[in-house]
Structure formats: C-alpha cells, structure tokens
Amino acid sequence: MSTTIGFIGLGIMGKPMARNLMKAGYQLVVYNRSPGPMNELTAEGATAASNPREVAEQSNVVITMLPDSPQVQEVMTGENGVLAGAKANALVIDMSTISPVVTQQLARAAQARGVRMLDAPVSGGDVGAQQGTLSIMVGGSTEDFEQAKPLFEVLGKTIVHVGGTGAGQVVKACNQIVVALTIEAVSEALVLGSKAGVDPVVILRVLSGGLAANRVMEVRGPNFLQHNFQPGFKIALHEKDLGIALAAGREYGVPLPVTAIVDQMLQALKLRGKGEQDHSALLTLIEDWAQHRIGESK
Ligand code: NAD
C-alpha cells in the first residue's frame, strides 16, 4: 500500500503504535518534541521531520498521539502545524485523549483548509499499544472511518465507529468516568472490609463472583493487594481525563457529582507527589483517611 503516514507524538503509546504501522509495511514520517524516540524509529526505517508542517507535507494521513488538548491544538494549528502543510483532502486522525469540544473546533479548522479529521482515542494501555490490541473509539464521517479502518486494524482489536466528530472523545470520557469511579468504589470496599477484619483477598474473590464483578478488580486486583503502583495508567493522566469529562458535563449541561469528587481525590494524590503512580493508588487516599492499610490486622 502506498499510503505515507505521518505520526506525531512518540511517547508510551505513540512509539509502539508507529512501530506496528511500520511492521505492517507503511512508510512513516515521524515527529516528536524530544528527539530520542524519533532517532529510534528512523534507525528502523522511518523518516524524521523537523516540525508537524513538514510531516503533513509528506503524508496522506497524519496521526497524532499527544498528551492533552493544548498540545494537539499547537500541533494542528500552530505556525508550523499540520494544517499549514497538509495536502488537499488529507486525513488527520487524532488518537490522543482530549476535550470533545476542542476536537470539534479543530475539525472545523481542518475543514476550512480542505482537510478531513477523525477523533480516535484508545483504551488498552501501553501493553495494548505494543501488542496492537487497543480498543479504538472513532468519531467522524463514515467515509473517513472506512478509509482509516485498515490502519486501525493494525493498531487495535476492537474498532468502533461511535458517531460524528467528537463522539470518540465523548465515549472515551465516559470510559474514564467508569474506570475512575470503579477504582474508587473498590478502594472503599477493600478498606472497609479489611479494617472490619476480613482478608482483602477473600473480599475480591467473593465480589468477583456476583453483580459487583468488574475488570478493575480483575486487572488491578494484584496492584491493590500488593500496594504495587507502578503505572499502568498514571494518576496525573486520569485526573486530566476527568477534567475533560467535567468540562464536557458543563458544556452539555450534565451534572457529574461523583466524577467531581473522584477528580478532587486524584488532585489530592497528585499534590502528595503521586501523580506518576498508577491510578489504583487511589486506594492509599482511603487508607490514609481510615488509618488502615489493607491486609494488616489493625
Ligand atoms: P506520553 O507523555 O508518554 O507521550 C506524549 C508524547 O508527545 C511525548 O513523547 C512528548 O515528547 C510528545 N509531545 C508532547 N508535546 C508535543 C508537541 N507539542 N509536539 C510534538 N510532540 C509532543 O503520553 P502517552 O502515555 O503516550 O499518552 C498519549 C495520549 O494517549 C494521552 O492523551 C493519554 O491520555 C492517552 N492514553 C494513554 C494511555 C496509557 O496507558 N499511557 C492509554 C490510553 C490513552
């Protein structure tokens, strides 16, 4: 296939995703703010560009995988941004997790330049990025989705066109609400049960057999039990995502009271220097409040 793909943002997620596209036979033009990961990928056959405009000038499709809305805005609309260099009818796919409102603004700016845009945030973490097993939730037109589908099939396993522009980011915000609130609920349950004298291993086992069963207990259970908070998914990033959800709630007129509380809890953990820990470290806030570490007798 002769599609040249531009890839901007080569971090924990972007670098392995770009690598998978190269392995699938695509030509890649790459750019990242710091040069380290660019050098790694050029050694494997990618072409390096010196800014996002240069990436766009050489590509039919440009993928962005950046931290947050301000970085995507800068990369898209800056002086040396993607839109300054994009070919007519190019397709931009933003796979970062950002505000759906910003996504819609960017899609309009792209359209004014004759450029098409999809929002395609992912879940599945660094392991999903490496193994090409991400879940990808895509917003935008059906035609653009169909064009991008072969690329998504290299990067992920569950690929769903969820609606028009911004819908991918809306679904990702919904996902992040459920994950954060579930971590919080499991943390409260474990601290209560453990301080009342029940083994937390037993609590997780029994809860996993009934209506309370969930993927957070399945995947993060060992993190809670062993107090192992190596990320995974960082508290700072999850706080960013709940900020996106709360802003969307304001924009669309939906109160999100419990999301707001968990957002504040994540902020408190960040202020305690735990922003780089896994989001399952939310447990430690409840433990501090309860003056009880799960698994200890008192
Ligand atoms: P990261 O911080 O590891 O990577 C971001 C990369 O973007 C870095 O390499 C950085 O140098 C680069 N960058 C930042 N600003 C730039 C700019 N202006 N121009 C060019 N490059 C720039 O973050 P990540 O974990 O790869 O996450 C990327 C996105 O994916 C985030 O929106 C995150 O919320 C989302 N996400 C992450 C995970 C995960 O488990 N890590 C899972 C799902 C979704």
mmCIF file of C-alpha atoms and ligand atoms in Angstrom:
data_model
loop_
_atom_site.group_PDB
_atom_site.id
_atom_site.type_symbol
_atom_site.label_atom_id
_atom_site.label_comp_id
_atom_site.label_asym_id
_atom_site.label_seq_id
_atom_site.Cartn_x
_atom_site.Cartn_y
_atom_site.Cartn_z
ATOM 1 C CA MET A 1 0.000 0.000 0.000
ATOM 2 C CA SER A 2 1.433 3.410 -0.937
ATOM 3 C CA THR A 3 -0.107 5.453 1.907
ATOM 4 C CA THR A 4 2.547 7.507 3.717
ATOM 5 C CA ILE A 5 1.568 8.024 7.344
ATOM 6 C CA GLY A 6 2.756 10.975 9.396
ATOM 7 C CA PHE A 7 3.000 10.199 13.131
ATOM 8 C CA ILE A 8 3.336 12.966 15.737
ATOM 9 C CA GLY A 9 3.801 12.171 19.444
ATOM 10 C CA LEU A 10 6.029 9.164 20.078
ATOM 11 C CA GLY A 11 5.563 8.565 23.825
ATOM 12 C CA ILE A 12 4.488 5.493 25.813
ATOM 13 C CA MET A 13 1.617 4.938 23.376
ATOM 14 C CA GLY A 14 2.692 6.621 20.129
ATOM 15 C CA LYS A 15 6.070 4.949 19.665
ATOM 16 C CA PRO A 16 4.826 1.341 19.729
ATOM 17 C CA MET A 17 1.807 2.290 17.602
ATOM 18 C CA ALA A 18 4.084 3.882 14.980
ATOM 19 C CA ARG A 19 6.302 0.817 15.094
ATOM 20 C CA ASN A 20 3.333 -1.503 14.446
ATOM 21 C CA LEU A 21 2.361 0.546 11.376
ATOM 22 C CA MET A 22 5.930 0.239 10.051
ATOM 23 C CA LYS A 23 5.894 -3.512 10.652
ATOM 24 C CA ALA A 24 2.654 -3.662 8.633
ATOM 25 C CA GLY A 25 4.516 -2.136 5.678
ATOM 26 C CA TYR A 26 3.542 1.536 5.816
ATOM 27 C CA GLN A 27 6.057 4.331 5.148
ATOM 28 C CA LEU A 28 6.234 6.622 8.190
ATOM 29 C CA VAL A 29 7.254 10.254 8.615
ATOM 30 C CA VAL A 30 7.640 10.991 12.332
ATOM 31 C CA TYR A 31 7.951 13.964 14.659
ATOM 32 C CA ASN A 32 8.239 14.244 18.444
ATOM 33 C CA ARG A 33 9.092 17.195 20.694
ATOM 34 C CA SER A 34 12.116 15.389 22.152
ATOM 35 C CA PRO A 35 14.369 13.650 19.604
ATOM 36 C CA GLY A 36 15.068 10.320 21.402
ATOM 37 C CA PRO A 37 12.125 8.284 20.090
ATOM 38 C CA MET A 38 12.456 9.844 16.597
ATOM 39 C CA ASN A 39 16.042 8.593 16.420
ATOM 40 C CA GLU A 40 14.921 5.097 17.434
ATOM 41 C CA LEU A 41 12.280 4.967 14.699
ATOM 42 C CA THR A 42 14.499 6.450 11.961
ATOM 43 C CA ALA A 43 17.020 3.693 12.751
ATOM 44 C CA GLU A 44 14.158 1.282 11.956
ATOM 45 C CA GLY A 45 13.314 2.956 8.622
ATOM 46 C CA ALA A 46 11.073 5.948 9.373
ATOM 47 C CA THR A 47 11.797 9.429 8.005
ATOM 48 C CA ALA A 48 12.213 12.220 10.570
ATOM 49 C CA ALA A 49 10.647 15.656 10.063
ATOM 50 C CA SER A 50 11.646 18.847 11.860
ATOM 51 C CA ASN A 51 8.105 20.027 12.648
ATOM 52 C CA PRO A 52 4.431 18.986 12.195
ATOM 53 C CA ARG A 53 4.098 21.040 8.980
ATOM 54 C CA GLU A 54 6.884 19.004 7.364
ATOM 55 C CA VAL A 55 5.188 15.793 8.496
ATOM 56 C CA ALA A 56 1.943 16.854 6.815
ATOM 57 C CA GLU A 57 3.676 17.946 3.599
ATOM 58 C CA GLN A 58 4.963 14.394 3.109
ATOM 59 C CA SER A 59 1.907 12.377 4.228
ATOM 60 C CA ASN A 60 -1.571 11.348 3.065
ATOM 61 C CA VAL A 61 -2.674 10.503 6.603
ATOM 62 C CA VAL A 62 -1.388 12.178 9.801
ATOM 63 C CA ILE A 63 -1.860 10.527 13.205
ATOM 64 C CA THR A 64 -1.376 12.499 16.442
ATOM 65 C CA MET A 65 -0.821 10.842 19.863
ATOM 66 C CA LEU A 66 -0.142 13.748 22.232
ATOM 67 C CA PRO A 67 -0.780 14.351 25.952
ATOM 68 C CA ASP A 68 -3.711 16.799 26.013
ATOM 69 C CA SER A 69 -5.799 19.430 24.164
ATOM 70 C CA PRO A 70 -3.203 22.283 24.191
ATOM 71 C CA GLN A 71 -0.551 20.114 22.544
ATOM 72 C CA VAL A 72 -2.969 18.899 19.846
ATOM 73 C CA GLN A 73 -4.101 22.491 19.205
ATOM 74 C CA GLU A 74 -0.492 23.640 18.868
ATOM 75 C CA VAL A 75 0.498 20.757 16.602
ATOM 76 C CA MET A 76 -2.564 21.201 14.388
ATOM 77 C CA THR A 77 -2.984 24.977 14.140
ATOM 78 C CA GLY A 78 0.458 26.401 15.055
ATOM 79 C CA GLU A 79 2.576 28.336 12.564
ATOM 80 C CA ASN A 80 4.467 25.160 11.662
ATOM 81 C CA GLY A 81 1.456 22.983 12.336
ATOM 82 C CA VAL A 82 -0.193 20.141 10.426
ATOM 83 C CA LEU A 83 -2.845 22.351 8.834
ATOM 84 C CA ALA A 84 -0.156 24.702 7.469
ATOM 85 C CA GLY A 85 1.348 21.837 5.463
ATOM 86 C CA ALA A 86 -1.497 19.379 4.853
ATOM 87 C CA LYS A 87 -2.144 18.177 1.306
ATOM 88 C CA ALA A 88 -5.617 18.798 -0.134
ATOM 89 C CA ASN A 89 -8.044 16.158 1.151
ATOM 90 C CA ALA A 90 -5.505 14.749 3.637
ATOM 91 C CA LEU A 91 -6.892 12.817 6.618
ATOM 92 C CA VAL A 92 -5.844 13.724 10.180
ATOM 93 C CA ILE A 93 -6.550 11.156 12.907
ATOM 94 C CA ASP A 94 -6.162 12.388 16.474
ATOM 95 C CA MET A 95 -5.754 9.367 18.758
ATOM 96 C CA SER A 96 -4.890 11.400 21.889
ATOM 97 C CA THR A 97 -7.439 11.751 24.703
ATOM 98 C CA ILE A 98 -8.562 15.380 24.549
ATOM 99 C CA SER A 99 -11.655 17.554 25.019
ATOM 100 C CA PRO A 100 -14.511 16.737 22.585
ATOM 101 C CA VAL A 101 -15.195 20.473 22.376
ATOM 102 C CA VAL A 102 -11.622 21.156 21.240
ATOM 103 C CA THR A 103 -11.918 18.242 18.799
ATOM 104 C CA GLN A 104 -14.926 19.879 17.159
ATOM 105 C CA GLN A 105 -13.102 23.225 16.912
ATOM 106 C CA LEU A 106 -10.103 21.525 15.316
ATOM 107 C CA ALA A 107 -12.282 19.574 12.869
ATOM 108 C CA ARG A 108 -13.873 22.847 11.752
ATOM 109 C CA ALA A 109 -10.421 24.463 11.311
ATOM 110 C CA ALA A 110 -9.328 21.414 9.306
ATOM 111 C CA GLN A 111 -12.445 21.504 7.139
ATOM 112 C CA ALA A 112 -11.802 25.182 6.344
ATOM 113 C CA ARG A 113 -8.435 24.049 4.912
ATOM 114 C CA GLY A 114 -9.964 21.163 2.944
ATOM 115 C CA VAL A 115 -8.614 18.591 5.424
ATOM 116 C CA ARG A 116 -10.665 15.750 6.933
ATOM 117 C CA MET A 117 -10.384 14.739 10.604
ATOM 118 C CA LEU A 118 -11.295 11.774 12.794
ATOM 119 C CA ASP A 119 -11.060 11.590 16.588
ATOM 120 C CA ALA A 120 -9.970 8.088 17.563
ATOM 121 C CA PRO A 121 -8.937 7.856 21.236
ATOM 122 C CA VAL A 122 -7.961 4.469 22.571
ATOM 123 C CA SER A 123 -8.076 2.303 25.657
ATOM 124 C CA GLY A 124 -5.916 -0.699 26.414
ATOM 125 C CA GLY A 125 -2.776 0.966 27.760
ATOM 126 C CA ASP A 126 0.874 0.560 26.843
ATOM 127 C CA VAL A 127 0.540 -3.210 26.503
ATOM 128 C CA GLY A 128 -2.370 -2.795 24.077
ATOM 129 C CA ALA A 129 -0.296 -0.301 22.084
ATOM 130 C CA GLN A 130 2.651 -2.700 21.881
ATOM 131 C CA GLN A 131 0.572 -5.741 21.006
ATOM 132 C CA GLY A 132 -1.751 -3.967 18.575
ATOM 133 C CA THR A 133 -4.796 -4.875 20.668
ATOM 134 C CA LEU A 134 -6.155 -1.416 21.537
ATOM 135 C CA SER A 135 -9.857 -0.562 21.682
ATOM 136 C CA ILE A 136 -10.391 2.377 19.341
ATOM 137 C CA MET A 137 -13.495 4.594 19.537
ATOM 138 C CA VAL A 138 -13.872 6.676 16.419
ATOM 139 C CA GLY A 139 -15.801 9.893 15.741
ATOM 140 C CA GLY A 140 -16.227 11.396 12.276
ATOM 141 C CA SER A 141 -17.783 10.578 8.902
ATOM 142 C CA THR A 142 -18.429 7.009 7.758
ATOM 143 C CA GLU A 143 -16.324 7.526 4.596
ATOM 144 C CA ASP A 144 -13.304 8.731 6.596
ATOM 145 C CA PHE A 145 -13.749 5.893 9.087
ATOM 146 C CA GLU A 146 -13.805 3.327 6.258
ATOM 147 C CA GLN A 147 -10.635 4.816 4.768
ATOM 148 C CA ALA A 148 -8.819 4.676 8.113
ATOM 149 C CA LYS A 149 -10.078 1.220 9.119
ATOM 150 C CA PRO A 150 -7.108 -0.742 7.720
ATOM 151 C CA LEU A 151 -4.770 1.416 9.851
ATOM 152 C CA PHE A 152 -6.934 0.932 12.926
ATOM 153 C CA GLU A 153 -6.861 -2.826 12.321
ATOM 154 C CA VAL A 154 -3.067 -2.735 12.639
ATOM 155 C CA LEU A 155 -3.298 -0.853 15.956
ATOM 156 C CA GLY A 156 -6.292 -2.414 17.648
ATOM 157 C CA LYS A 157 -8.746 -5.287 18.022
ATOM 158 C CA THR A 158 -11.999 -3.551 18.976
ATOM 159 C CA ILE A 159 -12.662 -0.780 16.480
ATOM 160 C CA VAL A 160 -15.997 1.006 16.717
ATOM 161 C CA HIS A 161 -17.342 3.977 14.761
ATOM 162 C CA VAL A 162 -19.301 5.616 17.582
ATOM 163 C CA GLY A 163 -20.713 8.703 15.822
ATOM 164 C CA GLY A 164 -19.858 12.090 14.322
ATOM 165 C CA THR A 165 -16.940 14.414 15.104
ATOM 166 C CA GLY A 166 -16.137 14.430 18.838
ATOM 167 C CA ALA A 167 -18.144 11.282 19.600
ATOM 168 C CA GLY A 168 -14.942 9.247 20.017
ATOM 169 C CA GLN A 169 -13.728 11.663 22.696
ATOM 170 C CA VAL A 170 -17.153 11.648 24.373
ATOM 171 C CA VAL A 171 -17.080 7.844 24.633
ATOM 172 C CA LYS A 172 -13.501 7.948 25.947
ATOM 173 C CA ALA A 173 -14.623 10.422 28.659
ATOM 174 C CA CYS A 174 -17.467 8.005 29.539
ATOM 175 C CA ASN A 175 -14.903 5.188 29.751
ATOM 176 C CA GLN A 176 -12.650 7.191 32.063
ATOM 177 C CA ILE A 177 -15.565 8.065 34.381
ATOM 178 C CA VAL A 178 -16.487 4.398 34.797
ATOM 179 C CA VAL A 179 -12.888 3.270 35.376
ATOM 180 C CA ALA A 180 -12.090 6.018 37.929
ATOM 181 C CA LEU A 181 -15.331 5.600 39.868
ATOM 182 C CA THR A 182 -14.919 1.831 39.899
ATOM 183 C CA ILE A 183 -11.383 2.142 41.289
ATOM 184 C CA GLU A 184 -12.769 4.446 43.977
ATOM 185 C CA ALA A 185 -15.618 2.056 44.853
ATOM 186 C CA VAL A 186 -13.298 -0.959 45.024
ATOM 187 C CA SER A 187 -10.900 1.037 47.225
ATOM 188 C CA GLU A 188 -13.672 1.968 49.698
ATOM 189 C CA ALA A 189 -14.905 -1.639 49.776
ATOM 190 C CA LEU A 190 -11.437 -3.063 50.393
ATOM 191 C CA VAL A 191 -10.591 -0.628 53.196
ATOM 192 C CA LEU A 192 -13.947 -1.105 54.928
ATOM 193 C CA GLY A 193 -13.828 -4.901 54.677
ATOM 194 C CA SER A 194 -10.198 -5.139 55.708
ATOM 195 C CA LYS A 195 -10.461 -2.768 58.680
ATOM 196 C CA ALA A 196 -13.523 -4.746 59.820
ATOM 197 C CA GLY A 197 -11.290 -7.829 59.911
ATOM 198 C CA VAL A 198 -11.872 -9.646 56.599
ATOM 199 C CA ASP A 199 -8.961 -10.691 54.345
ATOM 200 C CA PRO A 200 -8.943 -8.424 51.232
ATOM 201 C CA VAL A 201 -8.033 -11.428 49.061
ATOM 202 C CA VAL A 202 -11.278 -13.047 50.163
ATOM 203 C CA ILE A 203 -13.248 -9.849 49.548
ATOM 204 C CA LEU A 204 -12.020 -9.626 45.940
ATOM 205 C CA ARG A 205 -12.711 -13.327 45.338
ATOM 206 C CA VAL A 206 -16.272 -13.220 46.616
ATOM 207 C CA LEU A 207 -17.167 -9.910 44.972
ATOM 208 C CA SER A 208 -15.816 -11.209 41.663
ATOM 209 C CA GLY A 209 -18.477 -13.938 41.645
ATOM 210 C CA GLY A 210 -21.512 -11.656 41.800
ATOM 211 C CA LEU A 211 -23.022 -8.456 40.446
ATOM 212 C CA ALA A 212 -20.057 -6.491 41.857
ATOM 213 C CA ALA A 213 -17.627 -8.255 39.479
ATOM 214 C CA ASN A 214 -15.667 -5.846 37.296
ATOM 215 C CA ARG A 215 -12.498 -5.570 35.167
ATOM 216 C CA VAL A 216 -10.826 -3.181 37.637
ATOM 217 C CA MET A 217 -10.798 -5.913 40.308
ATOM 218 C CA GLU A 218 -9.676 -8.467 37.709
ATOM 219 C CA VAL A 219 -6.840 -6.415 36.185
ATOM 220 C CA ARG A 220 -5.796 -4.176 39.093
ATOM 221 C CA GLY A 221 -6.580 -6.627 41.955
ATOM 222 C CA PRO A 222 -2.899 -7.548 42.442
ATOM 223 C CA ASN A 223 -1.918 -3.847 42.462
ATOM 224 C CA PHE A 224 -4.328 -3.159 45.339
ATOM 225 C CA LEU A 225 -3.349 -6.258 47.325
ATOM 226 C CA GLN A 226 0.429 -5.770 46.905
ATOM 227 C CA HIS A 227 0.409 -1.957 47.041
ATOM 228 C CA ASN A 228 2.222 -2.060 43.686
ATOM 229 C CA PHE A 229 1.530 1.265 41.988
ATOM 230 C CA GLN A 230 3.940 1.140 39.035
ATOM 231 C CA PRO A 231 1.980 2.611 36.090
ATOM 232 C CA GLY A 232 -0.032 1.342 34.078
ATOM 233 C CA PHE A 233 -2.065 4.463 33.713
ATOM 234 C CA LYS A 234 -0.859 7.458 35.671
ATOM 235 C CA ILE A 235 -2.922 9.380 38.231
ATOM 236 C CA ALA A 236 -1.970 12.671 36.511
ATOM 237 C CA LEU A 237 -3.367 11.448 33.176
ATOM 238 C CA HIS A 238 -6.562 10.141 34.767
ATOM 239 C CA GLU A 239 -7.073 13.482 36.529
ATOM 240 C CA LYS A 240 -6.633 15.166 33.125
ATOM 241 C CA ASP A 241 -9.305 12.853 31.694
ATOM 242 C CA LEU A 242 -11.815 13.550 34.499
ATOM 243 C CA GLY A 243 -11.194 17.266 33.864
ATOM 244 C CA ILE A 244 -12.218 16.629 30.246
ATOM 245 C CA ALA A 245 -15.331 14.761 31.420
ATOM 246 C CA LEU A 246 -16.303 17.556 33.843
ATOM 247 C CA ALA A 247 -15.803 20.237 31.172
ATOM 248 C CA ALA A 248 -17.949 18.197 28.775
ATOM 249 C CA GLY A 249 -20.585 17.918 31.526
ATOM 250 C CA ARG A 250 -20.622 21.703 31.812
ATOM 251 C CA GLU A 251 -20.724 22.159 28.038
ATOM 252 C CA TYR A 252 -23.611 19.745 27.523
ATOM 253 C CA GLY A 253 -25.458 20.505 30.803
ATOM 254 C CA VAL A 254 -24.943 17.211 32.648
ATOM 255 C CA PRO A 255 -24.146 17.272 36.386
ATOM 256 C CA LEU A 256 -21.417 14.732 37.217
ATOM 257 C CA PRO A 257 -21.266 14.950 41.026
ATOM 258 C CA VAL A 258 -19.369 11.763 41.827
ATOM 259 C CA THR A 259 -16.909 12.284 38.965
ATOM 260 C CA ALA A 260 -16.168 15.690 40.523
ATOM 261 C CA ILE A 261 -15.377 14.128 43.899
ATOM 262 C CA VAL A 262 -13.065 11.497 42.411
ATOM 263 C CA ASP A 263 -11.396 14.226 40.319
ATOM 264 C CA GLN A 264 -10.624 16.089 43.558
ATOM 265 C CA MET A 265 -9.277 12.897 45.134
ATOM 266 C CA LEU A 266 -6.902 12.403 42.190
ATOM 267 C CA GLN A 267 -5.826 16.021 42.519
ATOM 268 C CA ALA A 268 -5.075 15.486 46.220
ATOM 269 C CA LEU A 269 -2.942 12.455 45.335
ATOM 270 C CA LYS A 270 -1.082 14.494 42.708
ATOM 271 C CA LEU A 271 -0.351 17.139 45.358
ATOM 272 C CA ARG A 272 1.034 14.372 47.557
ATOM 273 C CA GLY A 273 3.574 13.606 44.811
ATOM 274 C CA LYS A 274 1.725 10.539 43.490
ATOM 275 C CA GLY A 275 0.854 11.858 40.012
ATOM 276 C CA GLU A 276 3.204 9.407 38.307
ATOM 277 C CA GLN A 277 1.819 6.382 40.192
ATOM 278 C CA ASP A 278 -0.807 4.023 38.788
ATOM 279 C CA HIS A 279 -4.423 5.145 39.249
ATOM 280 C CA SER A 280 -5.016 2.162 41.574
ATOM 281 C CA ALA A 281 -3.016 4.207 44.174
ATOM 282 C CA LEU A 282 -6.349 5.945 44.819
ATOM 283 C CA LEU A 283 -6.640 3.168 47.421
ATOM 284 C CA THR A 284 -3.961 4.889 49.524
ATOM 285 C CA LEU A 285 -6.083 8.014 49.994
ATOM 286 C CA ILE A 286 -8.929 5.971 51.530
ATOM 287 C CA GLU A 287 -6.369 4.050 53.587
ATOM 288 C CA ASP A 288 -4.949 7.313 54.941
ATOM 289 C CA TRP A 289 -8.396 8.621 55.825
ATOM 290 C CA ALA A 290 -9.284 5.330 57.531
ATOM 291 C CA GLN A 291 -5.875 4.990 59.192
ATOM 292 C CA HIS A 292 -5.756 1.416 57.938
ATOM 293 C CA ARG A 293 -3.567 -0.339 55.365
ATOM 294 C CA ILE A 294 -5.474 -3.227 53.751
ATOM 295 C CA GLY A 295 -4.238 -6.664 54.691
ATOM 296 C CA GLU A 296 -2.876 -5.512 58.068
ATOM 297 C CA SER A 297 -4.649 -6.710 61.185
ATOM 298 C CA LYS A 298 -5.465 -3.260 62.653
HETATM 299 P P1 NAD B 1 3.451 10.375 26.793
HETATM 300 O O1 NAD B 1 3.626 11.560 27.664
HETATM 301 O O2 NAD B 1 4.243 9.146 27.053
HETATM 302 O O3 NAD B 1 3.711 10.769 25.239
HETATM 303 C C1 NAD B 1 3.414 12.008 24.665
HETATM 304 C C2 NAD B 1 4.499 12.310 23.619
HETATM 305 O O4 NAD B 1 4.153 13.517 22.953
HETATM 306 C C3 NAD B 1 5.891 12.519 24.222
HETATM 307 O O5 NAD B 1 6.810 11.736 23.507
HETATM 308 C C4 NAD B 1 6.156 14.019 24.049
HETATM 309 O O6 NAD B 1 7.527 14.306 23.813
HETATM 310 C C5 NAD B 1 5.324 14.312 22.815
HETATM 311 N N1 NAD B 1 4.907 15.713 22.718
HETATM 312 C C6 NAD B 1 4.348 16.483 23.672
HETATM 313 N N2 NAD B 1 4.057 17.690 23.189
HETATM 314 C C7 NAD B 1 4.446 17.696 21.904
HETATM 315 C C8 NAD B 1 4.409 18.650 20.854
HETATM 316 N N3 NAD B 1 3.905 19.871 21.073
HETATM 317 N N4 NAD B 1 4.886 18.296 19.657
HETATM 318 C C9 NAD B 1 5.389 17.068 19.432
HETATM 319 N N5 NAD B 1 5.453 16.102 20.374
HETATM 320 C C10 NAD B 1 4.986 16.431 21.591
HETATM 321 O O7 NAD B 1 1.888 10.062 26.826
HETATM 322 P P2 NAD B 1 1.150 8.667 26.400
HETATM 323 O O8 NAD B 1 1.002 7.805 27.615
HETATM 324 O O9 NAD B 1 1.770 8.137 25.162
HETATM 325 O O10 NAD B 1 -0.316 9.225 26.110
HETATM 326 C C11 NAD B 1 -0.658 9.870 24.905
HETATM 327 C C12 NAD B 1 -2.169 10.063 24.879
HETATM 328 O O11 NAD B 1 -2.819 8.779 24.928
HETATM 329 C C13 NAD B 1 -2.710 10.870 26.078
HETATM 330 O O12 NAD B 1 -3.754 11.682 25.646
HETATM 331 C C14 NAD B 1 -3.213 9.778 27.029
HETATM 332 O O13 NAD B 1 -4.248 10.240 27.895
HETATM 333 C C15 NAD B 1 -3.708 8.742 26.043
HETATM 334 N N6 NAD B 1 -3.758 7.360 26.550
HETATM 335 C C16 NAD B 1 -2.716 6.855 27.289
HETATM 336 C C17 NAD B 1 -2.796 5.549 27.764
HETATM 337 C C18 NAD B 1 -1.682 4.944 28.608
HETATM 338 O O14 NAD B 1 -1.904 3.893 29.197
HETATM 339 N N7 NAD B 1 -0.499 5.542 28.681
HETATM 340 C C19 NAD B 1 -3.920 4.760 27.469
HETATM 341 C C20 NAD B 1 -4.933 5.281 26.689
HETATM 342 C C21 NAD B 1 -4.841 6.594 26.236
#
